[in-house]
Coordinates of C-alpha atoms in Angstrom, one line a residue:
M26 CA -131.6 -85.9 -138.5
T27 CA -129.0 -85.0 -141.2
A28 CA -126.6 -83.1 -139.0
T29 CA -124.2 -85.7 -137.6
V30 CA -120.5 -86.1 -137.1
Q31 CA -120.0 -87.3 -140.6
Q32 CA -116.4 -87.1 -141.7
A33 CA -115.3 -86.5 -138.1
R34 CA -112.5 -88.9 -138.8
P35 CA -110.0 -88.7 -141.7
K36 CA -111.7 -89.1 -145.1
V37 CA -112.3 -92.8 -146.0
A38 CA -110.7 -92.1 -149.4
D39 CA -107.5 -91.0 -147.7
Q40 CA -107.5 -93.9 -145.4
A41 CA -108.1 -96.4 -148.2
H42 CA -105.3 -94.8 -150.2
L43 CA -102.9 -95.0 -147.3
L44 CA -103.8 -98.7 -146.6
D45 CA -103.3 -99.6 -150.3
L46 CA -99.9 -97.9 -150.3
I47 CA -98.8 -99.6 -147.1
D48 CA -100.1 -103.0 -148.4
A49 CA -98.2 -102.7 -151.6
A50 CA -95.0 -101.8 -149.7
A51 CA -95.6 -104.7 -147.4
K52 CA -95.7 -107.1 -150.3
A53 CA -92.4 -105.7 -151.6
V54 CA -90.6 -106.1 -148.3
T55 CA -92.1 -109.6 -147.8
R56 CA -90.7 -110.7 -151.2
S57 CA -87.3 -109.4 -150.1
S58 CA -87.6 -111.3 -146.8
R59 CA -87.2 -108.1 -144.8
D60 CA -89.3 -109.1 -141.7
D61 CA -87.9 -106.0 -139.8
L62 CA -89.4 -103.6 -142.3
A63 CA -92.6 -105.7 -142.5
L64 CA -93.0 -105.3 -138.8
R65 CA -92.8 -101.5 -138.9
L66 CA -95.3 -101.4 -141.8
S67 CA -97.6 -103.6 -140.0
S68 CA -97.5 -101.3 -137.0
I69 CA -98.3 -98.2 -139.0
R70 CA -101.1 -100.1 -140.9
E71 CA -102.7 -100.9 -137.6
R72 CA -102.6 -97.3 -136.6
V73 CA -104.0 -96.1 -139.9
S74 CA -106.8 -98.7 -139.7
D75 CA -107.8 -97.6 -136.3
S76 CA -108.1 -93.9 -137.0
R77 CA -110.6 -93.1 -134.3
L78 CA -110.5 -89.6 -132.8
R79 CA -109.6 -89.8 -129.1
V80 CA -111.3 -86.9 -127.4
A81 CA -110.7 -86.4 -123.6
V82 CA -113.5 -84.5 -121.8
V83 CA -112.1 -82.8 -118.7
G84 CA -113.2 -80.1 -116.2
E85 CA -114.2 -79.4 -112.7
L86 CA -116.8 -81.4 -110.9
K87 CA -120.5 -80.7 -111.7
Q88 CA -119.8 -78.7 -114.9
G89 CA -121.6 -81.1 -117.2
K90 CA -118.8 -83.3 -118.6
S91 CA -120.7 -86.6 -118.4
Q92 CA -123.9 -85.0 -119.8
L93 CA -121.9 -83.6 -122.7
V94 CA -120.6 -87.1 -123.5
N95 CA -124.1 -88.6 -123.3
S96 CA -125.5 -85.8 -125.5
L97 CA -122.7 -86.3 -128.1
I98 CA -123.5 -90.0 -128.5
N99 CA -127.3 -89.8 -127.7
A100 CA -127.0 -92.4 -125.0
G101 CA -126.7 -92.6 -121.2
A102 CA -123.3 -94.0 -120.9
C103 CA -121.7 -91.8 -118.3
T104 CA -122.7 -91.0 -114.7
V105 CA -124.8 -87.9 -114.3
G106 CA -126.8 -86.4 -111.4
D107 CA -126.6 -84.0 -108.6
D108 CA -125.3 -86.6 -106.1
E109 CA -123.1 -88.6 -108.6
A110 CA -119.9 -87.9 -110.4
T111 CA -117.4 -89.7 -112.6
A112 CA -115.0 -91.4 -110.2
V113 CA -112.7 -93.2 -112.7
P114 CA -111.7 -92.4 -116.3
T115 CA -114.4 -93.7 -118.6
Q116 CA -113.7 -94.6 -122.2
V117 CA -116.8 -94.7 -124.5
H118 CA -116.3 -96.4 -127.8
F119 CA -118.4 -98.0 -130.5
A120 CA -119.6 -101.6 -130.1
E121 CA -122.3 -103.5 -131.9
T122 CA -123.8 -104.6 -128.6
A123 CA -123.7 -102.5 -125.4
S124 CA -121.0 -103.7 -123.0
A125 CA -118.7 -102.6 -120.2
A126 CA -115.4 -103.7 -118.8
L127 CA -113.2 -102.6 -115.9
V128 CA -109.5 -102.3 -116.9
L129 CA -107.2 -103.1 -114.0
G130 CA -103.4 -102.7 -113.5
S131 CA -101.9 -106.1 -113.0
G132 CA -98.3 -105.0 -112.3
G133 CA -95.3 -105.0 -114.7
G134 CA -97.2 -102.8 -117.1
S135 CA -99.8 -105.5 -117.9
V136 CA -103.5 -105.0 -117.6
S137 CA -106.6 -107.2 -117.1
R138 CA -110.2 -106.7 -117.8
V139 CA -113.3 -107.6 -115.7
A140 CA -116.7 -107.6 -117.2
V141 CA -119.1 -105.1 -115.6
D142 CA -122.9 -105.3 -115.7
L143 CA -124.4 -102.3 -117.5
A144 CA -126.6 -101.6 -114.5
D145 CA -123.5 -101.2 -112.3
I146 CA -121.4 -98.8 -114.4
H147 CA -122.7 -95.8 -112.4
R148 CA -121.4 -97.3 -109.2
I149 CA -117.8 -97.9 -110.2
T150 CA -115.2 -96.2 -108.0
P151 CA -111.5 -96.7 -107.5
T152 CA -112.3 -98.9 -104.5
T153 CA -114.9 -101.1 -106.3
P154 CA -115.0 -104.7 -105.0
L155 CA -114.8 -105.8 -108.6
A156 CA -111.1 -104.7 -108.7
K157 CA -110.2 -107.1 -105.8
G158 CA -107.5 -104.7 -104.5
Q159 CA -106.0 -104.0 -108.0
P160 CA -105.6 -100.4 -109.2
V161 CA -108.5 -99.3 -111.4
L162 CA -107.1 -97.8 -114.6
R163 CA -110.4 -97.0 -116.5
L164 CA -113.9 -98.1 -117.3
E165 CA -114.5 -99.0 -120.9
I166 CA -118.1 -98.8 -122.2
G167 CA -119.1 -100.0 -125.7
V168 CA -122.2 -98.2 -127.1
P169 CA -124.0 -98.9 -130.5
S170 CA -124.0 -95.2 -131.4
G171 CA -123.9 -93.8 -134.9
V172 CA -121.6 -91.0 -133.9
L173 CA -119.1 -93.4 -132.3
R174 CA -119.3 -95.6 -135.4
E175 CA -118.1 -92.6 -137.5
G176 CA -114.7 -92.9 -135.7
L177 CA -115.1 -91.0 -132.4
M178 CA -114.0 -92.2 -129.0
L179 CA -114.7 -90.2 -125.9
I180 CA -112.9 -90.3 -122.5
D181 CA -114.8 -88.9 -119.5
T182 CA -112.5 -88.0 -116.7
P183 CA -112.8 -87.3 -113.0
G184 CA -112.9 -83.6 -112.0
V185 CA -109.8 -81.5 -112.4
G186 CA -109.1 -77.8 -112.3
G187 CA -110.6 -77.2 -108.9
H188 CA -109.4 -77.3 -105.4
G189 CA -106.6 -79.8 -104.9
N190 CA -106.7 -81.2 -108.5
P191 CA -106.3 -84.8 -107.2
H192 CA -106.4 -86.2 -110.8
L193 CA -104.3 -83.5 -112.5
A194 CA -101.2 -85.5 -113.2
S195 CA -102.9 -88.6 -114.6
T196 CA -105.3 -86.3 -116.7
L197 CA -102.4 -84.4 -118.2
G198 CA -100.7 -87.7 -119.0
L199 CA -103.9 -88.8 -120.7
L200 CA -104.0 -85.7 -122.9
Q201 CA -100.6 -86.7 -124.4
T202 CA -102.3 -89.7 -126.1
S203 CA -105.5 -87.8 -127.0
D204 CA -106.2 -86.2 -130.4
A205 CA -108.3 -83.4 -128.7
V206 CA -109.4 -82.2 -125.3
F207 CA -112.7 -80.6 -124.4
F208 CA -112.4 -78.5 -121.3
V209 CA -115.9 -78.2 -119.8
T210 CA -117.1 -75.3 -117.7
D211 CA -120.7 -74.2 -117.2
A212 CA -122.3 -70.8 -118.0
S213 CA -123.0 -69.9 -114.4
R214 CA -119.8 -68.0 -114.0
E215 CA -116.6 -66.9 -115.9
L216 CA -113.5 -69.0 -116.1
T217 CA -111.7 -69.2 -112.8
E218 CA -107.9 -68.8 -112.4
P219 CA -107.4 -72.6 -111.8
E220 CA -109.5 -73.4 -114.9
A221 CA -107.5 -71.0 -117.0
D222 CA -104.2 -72.5 -115.7
F223 CA -105.4 -76.0 -116.7
L224 CA -106.4 -74.8 -120.1
R225 CA -103.0 -73.3 -120.7
Q226 CA -101.4 -76.6 -119.6
A227 CA -103.7 -78.7 -121.7
A228 CA -103.0 -76.5 -124.8
G229 CA -99.2 -77.2 -124.3
V230 CA -99.7 -80.9 -124.2
C231 CA -102.6 -81.7 -126.6
P232 CA -102.5 -80.8 -130.3
A233 CA -106.1 -79.6 -130.3
A234 CA -108.2 -78.2 -127.5
A235 CA -111.4 -76.3 -127.0
C236 CA -113.3 -74.7 -124.1
I237 CA -116.9 -75.9 -124.0
V238 CA -119.4 -73.8 -122.0
T239 CA -122.3 -76.0 -121.0
K240 CA -125.8 -75.4 -119.5
T241 CA -126.5 -72.3 -121.7
D242 CA -130.2 -73.2 -121.4
L243 CA -130.1 -72.5 -117.6
Y244 CA -128.4 -69.1 -117.6
P245 CA -129.9 -66.2 -119.6
H246 CA -126.6 -64.3 -119.3
W247 CA -124.5 -67.1 -120.9
R248 CA -123.5 -64.9 -123.9
E249 CA -121.8 -62.4 -121.5
V250 CA -120.0 -65.3 -119.8
V251 CA -118.8 -66.7 -123.1
S252 CA -117.6 -63.2 -124.1
A253 CA -115.8 -62.8 -120.8
D254 CA -114.2 -66.3 -121.1
R255 CA -112.9 -65.4 -124.5
A256 CA -111.4 -62.2 -123.2
H257 CA -109.8 -64.1 -120.3
L258 CA -108.2 -66.6 -122.7
A259 CA -107.0 -63.8 -125.0
K260 CA -105.5 -61.9 -122.1
A261 CA -103.6 -65.0 -121.0
E262 CA -102.5 -65.6 -124.7
I263 CA -104.3 -69.0 -124.8
D264 CA -105.5 -69.5 -128.4
L265 CA -108.5 -71.8 -128.0
P266 CA -112.0 -71.7 -129.3
V267 CA -114.9 -71.2 -126.8
L268 CA -118.0 -73.2 -127.8
P269 CA -121.3 -72.7 -126.0
V270 CA -123.6 -75.8 -125.9
S271 CA -126.8 -77.0 -124.3
A272 CA -127.2 -80.7 -123.7
L273 CA -130.9 -80.2 -122.9
L274 CA -131.6 -78.5 -126.2
R275 CA -129.6 -81.2 -128.0
G276 CA -131.7 -83.9 -126.4
H277 CA -135.0 -82.1 -127.4
A278 CA -133.6 -81.6 -130.9
L279 CA -132.9 -85.3 -131.4
E280 CA -136.3 -86.3 -130.0
R281 CA -138.2 -83.9 -132.3
R282 CA -135.7 -84.1 -135.2
D283 CA -135.6 -80.3 -135.1
E284 CA -132.7 -78.9 -137.2
A285 CA -133.2 -75.3 -135.9
L286 CA -133.2 -76.5 -132.2
N287 CA -130.1 -78.6 -132.9
L288 CA -128.4 -75.6 -134.4
E289 CA -129.3 -73.5 -131.3
S290 CA -127.9 -76.2 -129.0
G291 CA -124.4 -75.5 -130.3
F292 CA -123.5 -79.1 -131.0
L293 CA -123.1 -78.5 -134.8
E294 CA -120.3 -76.1 -134.1
L295 CA -118.8 -78.7 -131.8
F296 CA -118.9 -81.3 -134.6
R297 CA -117.5 -78.8 -137.1
F298 CA -114.5 -78.3 -134.7
L299 CA -114.0 -82.1 -134.6
R300 CA -114.3 -82.4 -138.4
D301 CA -112.4 -79.4 -139.6
D302 CA -109.7 -78.9 -136.9
V303 CA -109.2 -82.2 -135.1
A304 CA -109.8 -84.7 -137.9
Q305 CA -107.7 -82.8 -140.4
T306 CA -104.8 -82.7 -137.9
V307 CA -105.0 -86.4 -137.3
S308 CA -105.3 -87.1 -141.0
A309 CA -102.2 -85.1 -141.7
T310 CA -100.3 -86.9 -139.0
L311 CA -101.3 -90.3 -140.3
R312 CA -100.3 -89.3 -143.8
R313 CA -96.9 -88.1 -142.6
L314 CA -96.3 -91.2 -140.6
A315 CA -97.4 -93.6 -143.3
G316 CA -95.5 -91.7 -146.0
Y317 CA -92.3 -91.8 -143.9
E318 CA -92.5 -95.5 -143.1
V319 CA -93.3 -96.5 -146.7
S320 CA -90.6 -94.2 -148.1
A321 CA -88.0 -95.5 -145.6
A322 CA -88.9 -99.1 -146.4
M323 CA -88.6 -98.5 -150.1
E324 CA -85.3 -96.7 -149.6
H325 CA -83.9 -99.8 -147.9
L326 CA -85.0 -102.0 -150.8
I327 CA -83.8 -99.5 -153.4
M328 CA -80.4 -99.5 -151.8
G329 CA -79.9 -103.2 -152.4
A330 CA -81.4 -103.2 -155.9
R331 CA -79.2 -100.3 -157.0
S332 CA -76.0 -101.9 -155.6
E333 CA -76.7 -105.2 -157.4
L334 CA -77.7 -103.4 -160.6
A335 CA -74.6 -101.3 -160.6
T336 CA -72.4 -104.4 -160.2
L337 CA -74.2 -106.2 -163.0
R338 CA -73.9 -103.3 -165.4
D339 CA -70.2 -102.6 -164.7
P340 CA -68.4 -105.7 -163.2
A341 CA -65.1 -103.9 -163.5
R342 CA -66.1 -101.5 -160.7
H343 CA -67.1 -104.3 -158.4
A344 CA -64.3 -103.8 -155.9
E345 CA -64.8 -100.1 -155.8
R346 CA -68.5 -100.5 -155.0
L347 CA -67.8 -103.0 -152.3
A348 CA -65.4 -100.6 -150.7
E349 CA -68.1 -97.9 -150.7
L350 CA -70.6 -100.3 -149.1
E351 CA -68.1 -101.4 -146.5
T352 CA -67.4 -97.7 -145.6
A353 CA -71.1 -97.0 -145.3
R354 CA -71.5 -100.2 -143.1
S355 CA -68.7 -99.0 -140.8
R356 CA -70.4 -95.7 -140.4
V357 CA -73.7 -97.4 -139.5
E358 CA -72.0 -99.8 -137.1
E359 CA -70.8 -96.8 -135.2
L360 CA -74.4 -95.9 -134.5
H361 CA -74.8 -99.2 -132.6
K362 CA -72.0 -98.6 -130.3
R363 CA -72.7 -97.2 -126.8
S364 CA -70.1 -94.5 -127.5
A365 CA -72.1 -93.2 -130.5
L366 CA -72.7 -89.5 -130.5
W367 CA -76.5 -89.8 -130.5
Q368 CA -76.4 -92.2 -127.6
Q369 CA -74.1 -89.9 -125.6
T370 CA -76.5 -87.0 -126.5
L371 CA -79.5 -89.1 -125.3
N372 CA -77.9 -90.3 -122.1
D373 CA -76.5 -86.9 -121.1
G374 CA -79.7 -85.1 -122.2
V375 CA -81.9 -87.3 -120.1
G376 CA -79.6 -87.0 -117.1
D377 CA -79.7 -83.2 -117.5
L378 CA -83.4 -83.2 -118.1
V379 CA -84.2 -85.2 -115.0
A380 CA -82.1 -82.8 -112.9
D381 CA -83.6 -79.7 -114.5
I382 CA -87.2 -80.9 -114.1
E383 CA -86.7 -81.9 -110.5
H384 CA -85.1 -78.6 -109.7
D385 CA -87.8 -76.7 -111.5
L386 CA -90.5 -78.5 -109.6
R387 CA -88.8 -77.9 -106.2
D388 CA -88.3 -74.2 -107.2
R389 CA -92.0 -73.8 -108.0
L390 CA -93.1 -75.5 -104.8
R391 CA -90.6 -73.5 -102.8
H392 CA -92.2 -70.3 -104.0
V393 CA -95.6 -71.6 -103.2
Q394 CA -94.4 -72.7 -99.7
R395 CA -92.8 -69.3 -99.0
A396 CA -96.0 -67.5 -100.0
A397 CA -98.1 -69.8 -97.7
E398 CA -95.7 -69.3 -94.8
E399 CA -95.8 -65.5 -95.3
T400 CA -99.6 -65.7 -95.1
V401 CA -99.3 -67.7 -91.9
D402 CA -96.9 -65.2 -90.3
S403 CA -99.3 -62.3 -91.1
T404 CA -102.5 -63.9 -90.0
D405 CA -104.0 -66.4 -87.6
P406 CA -104.0 -69.6 -89.7
G407 CA -106.5 -71.4 -87.5
P408 CA -109.8 -69.8 -88.6
A409 CA -108.7 -69.5 -92.2
W410 CA -106.9 -72.9 -92.4
E411 CA -109.5 -74.5 -94.8
E412 CA -109.3 -71.6 -97.3
L413 CA -105.5 -71.5 -97.0
G414 CA -105.3 -75.2 -97.6
E415 CA -107.4 -74.9 -100.7
W416 CA -105.2 -72.1 -102.0
L417 CA -102.1 -74.2 -101.3
Q418 CA -103.4 -77.2 -103.1
D419 CA -104.4 -75.1 -106.1
Q420 CA -101.0 -73.5 -106.3
A421 CA -99.2 -76.9 -105.8
A422 CA -101.4 -78.4 -108.6
K423 CA -100.6 -75.5 -110.9
A424 CA -96.8 -75.9 -110.2
V425 CA -97.1 -79.7 -110.9
G426 CA -99.0 -79.0 -114.2
D427 CA -96.6 -76.3 -115.4
N428 CA -93.7 -78.7 -114.5
F429 CA -95.4 -81.5 -116.5
V430 CA -95.8 -79.3 -119.6
W431 CA -92.3 -78.0 -119.4
A432 CA -91.0 -81.6 -119.2
H433 CA -93.1 -82.5 -122.2
E434 CA -91.7 -79.6 -124.2
R435 CA -88.1 -80.4 -123.2
S436 CA -88.6 -84.1 -124.1
L437 CA -89.6 -83.1 -127.7
W438 CA -86.6 -80.8 -127.9
L439 CA -84.3 -83.6 -126.7
A440 CA -85.8 -85.9 -129.4
E441 CA -84.9 -83.3 -132.0
Q442 CA -81.3 -83.0 -130.7
V443 CA -80.8 -86.8 -130.8
G444 CA -82.3 -87.0 -134.3
E445 CA -79.9 -84.4 -135.6
H446 CA -76.9 -86.3 -134.2
F447 CA -78.2 -89.6 -135.5
A448 CA -78.9 -88.5 -139.0
L449 CA -76.1 -89.3 -141.5
D450 CA -76.9 -88.0 -144.9
H451 CA -80.7 -87.5 -144.5
A452 CA -83.2 -86.6 -141.9
V453 CA -84.8 -89.2 -139.7
D454 CA -88.4 -89.3 -138.4
L455 CA -88.9 -88.8 -134.7
P456 CA -91.1 -91.1 -132.7
D457 CA -94.3 -90.0 -131.0
L458 CA -93.3 -89.6 -127.4
E459 CA -96.3 -91.2 -125.7
V460 CA -96.5 -92.5 -122.1
N461 CA -99.6 -94.7 -122.1
D462 CA -99.4 -96.2 -118.6
V463 CA -99.7 -93.0 -116.6
E464 CA -102.6 -94.1 -114.5
G465 CA -101.6 -94.9 -111.0
L466 CA -98.0 -93.8 -111.4
L467 CA -98.7 -90.8 -109.1
E468 CA -100.0 -92.0 -105.8
P469 CA -102.5 -89.7 -104.1
V470 CA -100.7 -86.9 -102.1
A471 CA -101.7 -86.9 -98.4
D472 CA -104.1 -84.3 -97.4
L473 CA -102.9 -81.2 -95.6
A474 CA -102.6 -81.9 -91.9
V475 CA -105.3 -80.4 -89.6
I476 CA -104.4 -77.7 -87.1
E477 CA -106.3 -76.2 -84.2
S478 CA -108.9 -73.6 -85.2
G479 CA -107.9 -71.3 -82.3
K480 CA -111.5 -71.1 -81.1
L481 CA -111.9 -71.5 -77.3
G482 CA -115.2 -72.2 -75.5
I483 CA -116.4 -70.3 -72.5
T484 CA -115.2 -73.0 -70.1
D485 CA -111.7 -73.0 -71.6
K486 CA -111.5 -69.3 -71.4
V487 CA -112.6 -69.3 -67.7
M488 CA -110.1 -72.1 -66.9
V489 CA -107.2 -70.1 -68.5
G490 CA -108.3 -66.9 -66.6
M491 CA -108.6 -68.8 -63.3
R492 CA -105.2 -70.4 -63.6
G493 CA -103.6 -66.9 -64.1
S494 CA -105.7 -65.2 -61.4
Y495 CA -104.9 -67.7 -58.7
G496 CA -101.3 -66.5 -58.3
G497 CA -102.4 -62.9 -58.1
I498 CA -105.1 -63.5 -55.5
L499 CA -102.8 -65.7 -53.4
M500 CA -99.8 -63.3 -53.5
V501 CA -101.7 -60.1 -52.8
G502 CA -104.1 -61.8 -50.4
L503 CA -101.2 -63.1 -48.2
A504 CA -99.6 -59.7 -48.2
T505 CA -102.9 -58.0 -47.1
T506 CA -103.4 -60.4 -44.2
L507 CA -100.4 -58.8 -42.6
V508 CA -102.5 -55.7 -42.1
G509 CA -105.5 -57.6 -40.8
M510 CA -107.4 -58.0 -44.1
A511 CA -109.0 -61.3 -45.2
L512 CA -107.3 -63.5 -47.9
I513 CA -110.1 -62.7 -50.3
N514 CA -110.5 -59.0 -50.4
P515 CA -111.0 -56.2 -53.1
L516 CA -107.2 -55.8 -53.5
S517 CA -106.5 -59.5 -54.0
L518 CA -109.5 -59.8 -56.4
G519 CA -108.3 -56.9 -58.4
A520 CA -104.8 -58.4 -58.6
G521 CA -106.4 -61.7 -59.7
V522 CA -108.3 -59.9 -62.5
I523 CA -105.1 -58.2 -63.7
F524 CA -103.0 -61.5 -63.5
G525 CA -105.9 -63.4 -65.2
R526 CA -106.1 -61.1 -68.2
R527 CA -102.3 -61.2 -68.6
A528 CA -102.3 -65.0 -68.4
Y529 CA -105.1 -65.1 -70.9
R530 CA -103.3 -62.9 -73.4
E531 CA -100.1 -64.9 -73.0
D532 CA -102.0 -68.1 -73.5
M533 CA -103.6 -66.8 -76.6
E534 CA -100.2 -65.6 -78.0
N535 CA -98.6 -69.0 -77.2
R536 CA -101.5 -70.8 -78.9
L537 CA -101.2 -68.5 -81.9
Q538 CA -97.4 -69.2 -82.2
K539 CA -98.1 -72.9 -81.9
R540 CA -100.7 -72.8 -84.6
R541 CA -98.3 -70.9 -86.8
A542 CA -95.6 -73.4 -86.2
D543 CA -98.0 -76.3 -86.8
A544 CA -99.2 -74.7 -90.0
K545 CA -95.7 -74.2 -91.3
M546 CA -94.8 -77.8 -90.5
A547 CA -98.0 -79.0 -92.3
I548 CA -97.2 -76.8 -95.3
R549 CA -93.6 -78.1 -95.5
Q550 CA -94.8 -81.7 -95.2
Y551 CA -97.4 -81.2 -97.9
A552 CA -94.8 -79.6 -100.3
D553 CA -92.3 -82.4 -99.6
D554 CA -95.0 -85.0 -100.2
V555 CA -95.9 -83.4 -103.5
A556 CA -92.3 -83.1 -104.6
F557 CA -91.6 -86.7 -103.6
Q558 CA -94.6 -88.2 -105.4
T559 CA -94.4 -86.0 -108.5
G560 CA -90.6 -86.4 -108.7
K561 CA -90.9 -90.2 -108.9
E562 CA -93.5 -90.0 -111.6
S563 CA -91.5 -87.4 -113.6
R564 CA -88.3 -89.5 -113.5
D565 CA -90.3 -92.6 -114.6
R566 CA -91.8 -90.6 -117.5
L567 CA -88.4 -89.3 -118.7
R568 CA -86.8 -92.7 -118.4
H569 CA -89.7 -94.0 -120.6
V570 CA -88.9 -91.3 -123.1
Q571 CA -85.3 -92.3 -123.1
R572 CA -86.2 -95.9 -123.8
Q573 CA -88.5 -94.9 -126.6
L574 CA -85.8 -92.8 -128.3
R575 CA -83.1 -95.4 -127.8
D576 CA -85.3 -98.2 -129.2
H577 CA -86.5 -96.0 -132.1
F578 CA -83.0 -95.0 -133.4
T579 CA -81.4 -98.4 -132.6
A580 CA -84.1 -100.0 -134.8
I581 CA -83.4 -97.6 -137.6
A582 CA -79.7 -98.2 -137.4
G583 CA -80.3 -102.0 -137.4
Q584 CA -82.5 -101.8 -140.5
T585 CA -79.9 -99.7 -142.3
L586 CA -77.1 -102.1 -141.3
R587 CA -79.1 -105.1 -142.5
S588 CA -79.8 -103.3 -145.8
L589 CA -76.1 -102.6 -146.3
N590 CA -75.2 -106.3 -145.5
E591 CA -77.8 -107.4 -148.0
S592 CA -76.3 -105.0 -150.6
V593 CA -72.8 -106.4 -150.0
R594 CA -74.1 -110.0 -150.3
T595 CA -76.1 -109.4 -153.5
A596 CA -73.2 -107.5 -155.1
Q597 CA -70.9 -110.4 -154.4
D598 CA -73.3 -112.9 -155.8
A599 CA -73.9 -110.8 -158.9
I600 CA -70.3 -111.0 -160.0
N601 CA -70.5 -114.7 -160.4
L602 CA -73.5 -114.8 -162.7
S603 CA -73.2 -115.8 -166.4
K604 CA -73.8 -113.3 -169.2
R605 CA -77.4 -114.6 -169.9
E606 CA -78.2 -114.7 -166.2
R607 CA -76.8 -111.2 -165.8
E608 CA -79.0 -109.8 -168.6
S609 CA -82.1 -111.4 -167.2
R610 CA -81.4 -110.2 -163.7
I611 CA -80.7 -106.6 -165.0
A612 CA -84.1 -106.5 -166.7
E613 CA -85.8 -107.9 -163.5
L614 CA -84.0 -105.4 -161.3
E615 CA -84.8 -102.4 -163.5
R616 CA -88.5 -103.3 -163.4
A617 CA -88.4 -103.8 -159.6
L618 CA -86.4 -100.6 -159.1
N619 CA -88.8 -98.5 -161.2
D620 CA -91.7 -99.9 -159.1
L621 CA -89.9 -99.2 -155.8
C622 CA -89.1 -95.6 -156.9
Q623 CA -92.7 -94.9 -157.9
R624 CA -93.9 -96.1 -154.5
K625 CA -91.2 -94.0 -152.7
E626 CA -92.3 -90.9 -154.7
S627 CA -95.9 -91.5 -153.8
A628 CA -95.0 -91.8 -150.1
Q629 CA -92.8 -88.7 -150.2
R630 CA -95.7 -86.7 -151.6
L631 CA -97.7 -87.7 -148.6
V632 CA -95.0 -86.5 -146.3
A633 CA -94.8 -83.2 -148.1
K634 CA -98.6 -82.5 -147.9

């Protein structure tokens, strides 16, 4: 079948050109013994070489996520079935031979891998005995698939977007490091409010997202559902494509090699989205990063070459040039000090950000808590406790997701502010703020406590009535014995009925008040638990952002300082050369400088694309 995911990754020509440019720059910095610059070029080369598209597949349970993954790669890698579901994040990548491994957290940020038999991959859960008590981060499956060979890597995730959203925080964190996200919903119904909320949050975190409507072969009205989904997204101002697909038709098309059936399945449009939208975005990002790194490395080498060349050409101005270099070195040394403006901006910004994010989360949860308590005050929470609990968990998950997205946006804003204060005479590139080790940072929030349903059996009702009627019968019965009537008589029985009904109503009212008090206590405990767990994860995430920014800009300052030191040294050495050595060195530097400038211009053209 000719329709594949060809060119789903950045064009090979672009990739080869980037690698050649990086390799040429690496040779130049190696000749200059600049191991610090070589390390950065090696890092960006590794990233360009591994230009696979990371696509996260998310959605509620039983919406067809795993079947979508299997259909994309034409292999049964992920768990599917009416009584089975994906329990841990599953990463599906290309491998010459099918294999599987369980990735476990070993503490201190390190991970370990345990081989998994392919027959057992559908039975992996967070409590699998293979983990031996260690937290399960993900399941990695290698599949010899042509689509995956083209540069695609899929990540099947546990259900999100439904009641409780137990995996919401880790999934949103995963989207930060993904190139695209496929949100999967089936054609049986329109998008629900929790699904729309998650789509809005995902669009704020991931650079490319799409809503995939599955199982179109099962529902004749799928076109109306797709149209309604698009209307819902437009109303919510969520600019995402809605792509209907059928895994069943895709499977039949591959078996029969039927192009028309494959077109009807909707998967060609899915591949087009990957190729034209996602891959181009990734390609542009890689070009920008590679261009910046090569340009910056060449600029460091050009700085030293120009300084030495200027001294060789005009020895009389040697002292003046040394003074200029010393001034520049002093300015860069200021960037290393803890009192530097950019470090003050970073430290103050992170402190303010942590406080703002924590306050925002508590404010959102407080509104959810108040709405839940108002519902409790106006109704009997016992019979509707399950529905109220699901609503509360949905709203809490929405609050956590919105808080996560806002923290992500504020982190990017802080990075820009720090970059502006750091820059001296030119702009600096900002690092990709990624938090890779998000799995397991947020421990599961305890379930909402159970309260009494408020339902009483016949026996309980009789016992409550009898306890209340006993006093009425005894009091009136004793009074009527004074006029010669028996203790049990019509008057005492009537009084017993009246007292019993009153006692029953009072008991019901007391039970209702107790249920309301218990419900409010459970709601407050749940909100506190969510705030505690999410707040810890949020603080860890922002501290990680702080370390990323600090290390990034400190490294840039260190490289610039080293370049200035090298410039001072070469300028001082140049003044002692003989006339013949000076002429030979000038010719050598002019050739090298011309070569460096050409490479820098090529890199800058990549950044400008």
